[in-house]
Coordinates of C-alpha atoms in Angstrom, one line a residue:
Chain A
D1 CA 279.9 117.1 -26.4
T2 CA 276.7 116.3 -24.4
G3 CA 275.0 114.0 -27.0
V4 CA 274.2 110.3 -26.6
S5 CA 277.4 108.4 -26.1
Q6 CA 277.8 104.7 -27.1
N7 CA 280.7 102.4 -26.3
P8 CA 282.5 100.7 -27.8
R9 CA 282.1 102.0 -31.4
H10 CA 283.2 98.7 -32.8
K11 CA 283.2 95.2 -31.4
I12 CA 284.4 92.0 -33.1
T13 CA 283.7 88.8 -31.3
K14 CA 283.6 85.1 -32.0
R15 CA 280.4 83.2 -32.2
G16 CA 279.2 82.0 -28.8
Q17 CA 280.9 84.8 -26.9
N18 CA 278.9 87.3 -24.8
V19 CA 279.1 91.0 -25.5
T20 CA 277.9 94.1 -23.7
F21 CA 277.3 97.5 -25.0
R22 CA 276.9 100.7 -23.0
C23 CA 274.8 103.8 -23.8
D24 CA 275.0 107.1 -21.9
P25 CA 272.0 109.2 -22.7
I26 CA 271.7 113.0 -22.7
S27 CA 271.6 114.1 -19.1
E28 CA 268.0 114.3 -17.7
H29 CA 266.5 112.4 -20.7
N30 CA 264.3 109.9 -19.0
R31 CA 263.5 107.8 -22.1
L32 CA 266.1 105.5 -23.6
Y33 CA 265.7 103.3 -26.7
W34 CA 267.7 100.6 -28.3
Y35 CA 267.5 99.9 -32.0
R36 CA 269.3 97.5 -34.3
Q37 CA 270.2 98.2 -37.9
T38 CA 271.5 95.8 -40.5
L39 CA 273.0 96.9 -43.8
G40 CA 270.6 98.5 -46.2
Q41 CA 267.7 98.6 -43.7
G42 CA 266.3 101.2 -41.4
P43 CA 266.8 100.9 -37.6
E44 CA 264.5 98.3 -35.9
F45 CA 263.2 98.9 -32.5
L46 CA 264.4 96.5 -29.8
T47 CA 263.3 97.9 -26.4
Y48 CA 262.9 101.1 -24.4
F49 CA 263.0 102.4 -20.9
Q50 CA 261.1 105.1 -19.0
N51 CA 263.6 105.9 -16.3
E52 CA 264.7 102.5 -14.9
A53 CA 261.6 100.7 -16.1
Q54 CA 261.7 98.6 -19.2
L55 CA 258.3 99.3 -20.8
E56 CA 258.4 97.4 -24.1
K57 CA 260.4 94.7 -25.8
S58 CA 260.3 93.8 -29.4
R59 CA 259.9 90.2 -30.5
L60 CA 263.3 90.7 -32.1
L61 CA 264.8 90.7 -28.6
S62 CA 265.3 87.0 -28.0
D63 CA 266.1 85.5 -24.6
R64 CA 269.8 85.9 -25.4
F65 CA 269.4 89.6 -25.3
S66 CA 269.0 91.6 -22.1
A67 CA 268.9 95.3 -21.4
E68 CA 269.2 97.2 -18.2
R69 CA 269.1 100.8 -17.0
P70 CA 270.0 100.8 -13.4
K71 CA 269.0 104.1 -11.6
G72 CA 267.6 105.4 -14.8
S73 CA 270.9 106.7 -16.1
F74 CA 273.1 104.8 -18.5
S75 CA 271.9 101.5 -20.1
T76 CA 273.6 98.3 -21.1
L77 CA 272.6 95.8 -23.8
E78 CA 274.0 92.3 -23.4
I79 CA 274.0 89.6 -26.0
Q80 CA 274.7 86.1 -24.8
R81 CA 276.0 83.3 -27.0
T82 CA 276.4 85.5 -30.0
E83 CA 275.4 84.3 -33.4
Q84 CA 276.5 85.5 -36.8
G85 CA 273.0 86.9 -37.4
D86 CA 273.6 89.3 -34.5
S87 CA 276.1 91.2 -36.6
A88 CA 274.6 94.7 -36.9
M89 CA 274.8 98.3 -35.8
Y90 CA 273.2 98.7 -32.3
L91 CA 271.9 102.2 -31.8
C92 CA 270.8 103.9 -28.7
A93 CA 268.6 107.0 -28.5
S94 CA 267.2 109.1 -25.7
S95 CA 264.5 111.7 -25.3
P96 CA 263.0 113.9 -22.7
R97 CA 259.5 112.5 -21.8
Q98 CA 257.0 114.9 -23.3
T99 CA 253.3 114.4 -24.1
T100 CA 253.9 115.7 -27.7
N101 CA 256.7 116.5 -30.0
E102 CA 259.0 113.7 -28.9
K103 CA 262.3 113.9 -30.6
L104 CA 264.8 111.1 -30.4
F105 CA 268.5 111.9 -30.1
F106 CA 270.6 109.0 -31.4
G107 CA 274.2 108.0 -30.6
S108 CA 276.6 106.9 -33.3
G109 CA 276.0 103.2 -32.5
T110 CA 278.1 100.2 -31.8
Q111 CA 279.0 98.1 -34.8
L112 CA 279.0 94.4 -33.9
S113 CA 280.7 91.8 -36.0
V114 CA 280.3 88.2 -35.0
L115 CA 282.9 85.9 -36.7
Chain B
D1 CA 253.5 96.8 -42.3
A2 CA 255.0 99.9 -43.9
K3 CA 252.9 103.0 -43.3
T4 CA 255.0 105.1 -45.7
T5 CA 256.3 104.8 -49.2
Q6 CA 259.4 106.6 -50.4
P7 CA 261.6 106.3 -53.5
T8 CA 264.7 104.2 -52.9
S9 CA 267.1 106.8 -54.1
M10 CA 267.4 110.3 -55.5
D11 CA 270.1 112.7 -56.8
C12 CA 270.2 116.4 -56.5
A13 CA 272.7 119.0 -57.7
E14 CA 274.6 120.9 -55.1
G15 CA 273.0 124.3 -54.4
R16 CA 269.6 123.3 -55.7
A17 CA 266.5 122.4 -53.7
A18 CA 266.1 118.8 -52.8
N19 CA 262.5 117.6 -52.7
L20 CA 261.9 114.3 -51.1
P21 CA 258.4 112.8 -51.5
C22 CA 256.6 110.5 -49.1
N23 CA 253.3 108.7 -49.4
H24 CA 251.3 107.9 -46.3
S25 CA 247.8 107.2 -47.7
T26 CA 246.6 105.4 -44.6
I27 CA 247.6 108.0 -42.1
S28 CA 245.2 108.5 -39.2
G29 CA 243.9 111.8 -38.0
N30 CA 246.1 111.8 -34.9
E31 CA 249.3 110.7 -36.6
Y32 CA 252.2 113.2 -37.3
V33 CA 254.6 113.0 -40.1
Y34 CA 258.3 112.9 -38.9
W35 CA 261.4 113.1 -40.9
Y36 CA 264.8 111.9 -39.8
R37 CA 268.0 111.5 -41.7
Q38 CA 271.1 109.2 -41.3
I39 CA 274.4 110.3 -42.5
H40 CA 276.9 107.4 -43.1
S41 CA 278.3 105.9 -39.9
Q42 CA 276.1 108.1 -37.7
G43 CA 272.8 107.6 -35.9
P44 CA 269.6 109.1 -37.3
Q45 CA 269.0 112.8 -36.8
Y46 CA 265.7 114.5 -36.3
I47 CA 264.8 117.0 -39.0
I48 CA 261.2 118.1 -38.7
H49 CA 257.7 117.0 -38.1
G50 CA 254.2 118.2 -38.6
L51 CA 250.5 117.3 -38.4
K52 CA 248.7 119.1 -41.2
N53 CA 250.2 122.6 -41.6
N54 CA 253.4 123.2 -43.4
E55 CA 256.4 123.5 -41.2
T56 CA 259.8 125.2 -41.6
N57 CA 262.8 125.2 -39.4
E58 CA 266.5 125.9 -39.8
M59 CA 267.1 122.6 -41.5
A60 CA 264.2 122.1 -43.9
S61 CA 260.5 122.7 -44.8
L62 CA 257.8 120.1 -44.7
I63 CA 254.8 120.4 -47.0
I64 CA 251.8 118.2 -46.2
T65 CA 249.0 117.9 -48.7
E66 CA 245.5 118.9 -47.7
D67 CA 244.3 115.3 -47.6
R68 CA 247.4 114.4 -45.6
K69 CA 248.1 111.4 -47.8
S70 CA 251.5 112.6 -48.9
S71 CA 254.2 115.0 -47.9
T72 CA 257.4 116.5 -49.3
L73 CA 260.6 117.4 -47.4
I74 CA 262.4 120.3 -48.9
L75 CA 266.1 121.1 -48.3
P76 CA 266.2 124.5 -49.9
H77 CA 269.9 124.7 -50.8
A78 CA 271.4 121.2 -50.8
T79 CA 275.1 120.8 -49.8
L80 CA 277.3 117.8 -50.0
R81 CA 276.8 117.3 -46.3
D82 CA 273.1 116.6 -47.0
T83 CA 274.0 113.3 -48.6
A84 CA 272.2 110.8 -46.4
V85 CA 269.3 108.4 -46.1
Y86 CA 266.1 110.2 -45.3
Y87 CA 263.3 108.5 -43.4
C88 CA 259.7 109.5 -43.4
I89 CA 257.8 108.2 -40.4
V90 CA 254.2 108.5 -39.3
R91 CA 253.6 108.3 -35.6
V92 CA 251.0 109.1 -33.0
D93 CA 252.5 111.9 -31.1
F94 CA 251.7 110.9 -27.6
G95 CA 251.9 107.9 -25.3
N96 CA 254.4 105.1 -25.8
E97 CA 254.4 104.7 -29.6
K98 CA 257.9 104.1 -30.9
L99 CA 259.4 105.4 -34.1
T100 CA 259.2 102.7 -36.8
F101 CA 261.7 103.2 -39.6
G102 CA 261.3 102.0 -43.2
T103 CA 264.2 101.8 -45.6
G104 CA 264.1 105.5 -46.5
T105 CA 265.4 107.5 -49.5
R106 CA 269.1 107.6 -50.2
L107 CA 269.7 111.2 -51.3
T108 CA 273.0 111.9 -53.1
I109 CA 274.1 115.5 -53.6
I110 CA 276.0 115.8 -56.8
P111 CA 278.8 118.5 -56.9

């Protein structure tokens, strides 16, 4: 399967611990997005990369959150000092950069539970 | 601020056409209408998009009113696998504008 891959699928952690998620986009897709989704809501934008450059960050992305995309390939999202409010599904999406008709391809997400 | 309005939920009988409405009365001339769906425990999936002409692909048809203030996604022969949350999104189709999701319509296909 050559879709967007996210690991782990599920993560349970205790409040105050740090967690890191990984996203492997579709090969040669140079845009990569992170979204967060809570129960009953649509996905909320967190940040996105054009190759290795992080071009935009949402106000939702507090200073406890950091995302990287070294070498413009896979990406990691780290949450430091987790809080119960961080419990959510974290979705990654990638797309080939096009001037029009941009379609995002999403992974199946990482479900984070903070106890 | 929400740019689209969708019903919270809808039911449709299996084998019938599912018609999902979306209102986007403040849409700008350069904004496209996109539809994504999200099946339980999966990430959203692109379905279709259009500017002002009706569009059809292997998954669905998109009908956009002439004034572009509303649109309808049509799944011609709904199956149980079409049970999902359907998101209607308006978006400028160039540059760095991101997809902004609302709460969507939860479509349930009834056997």
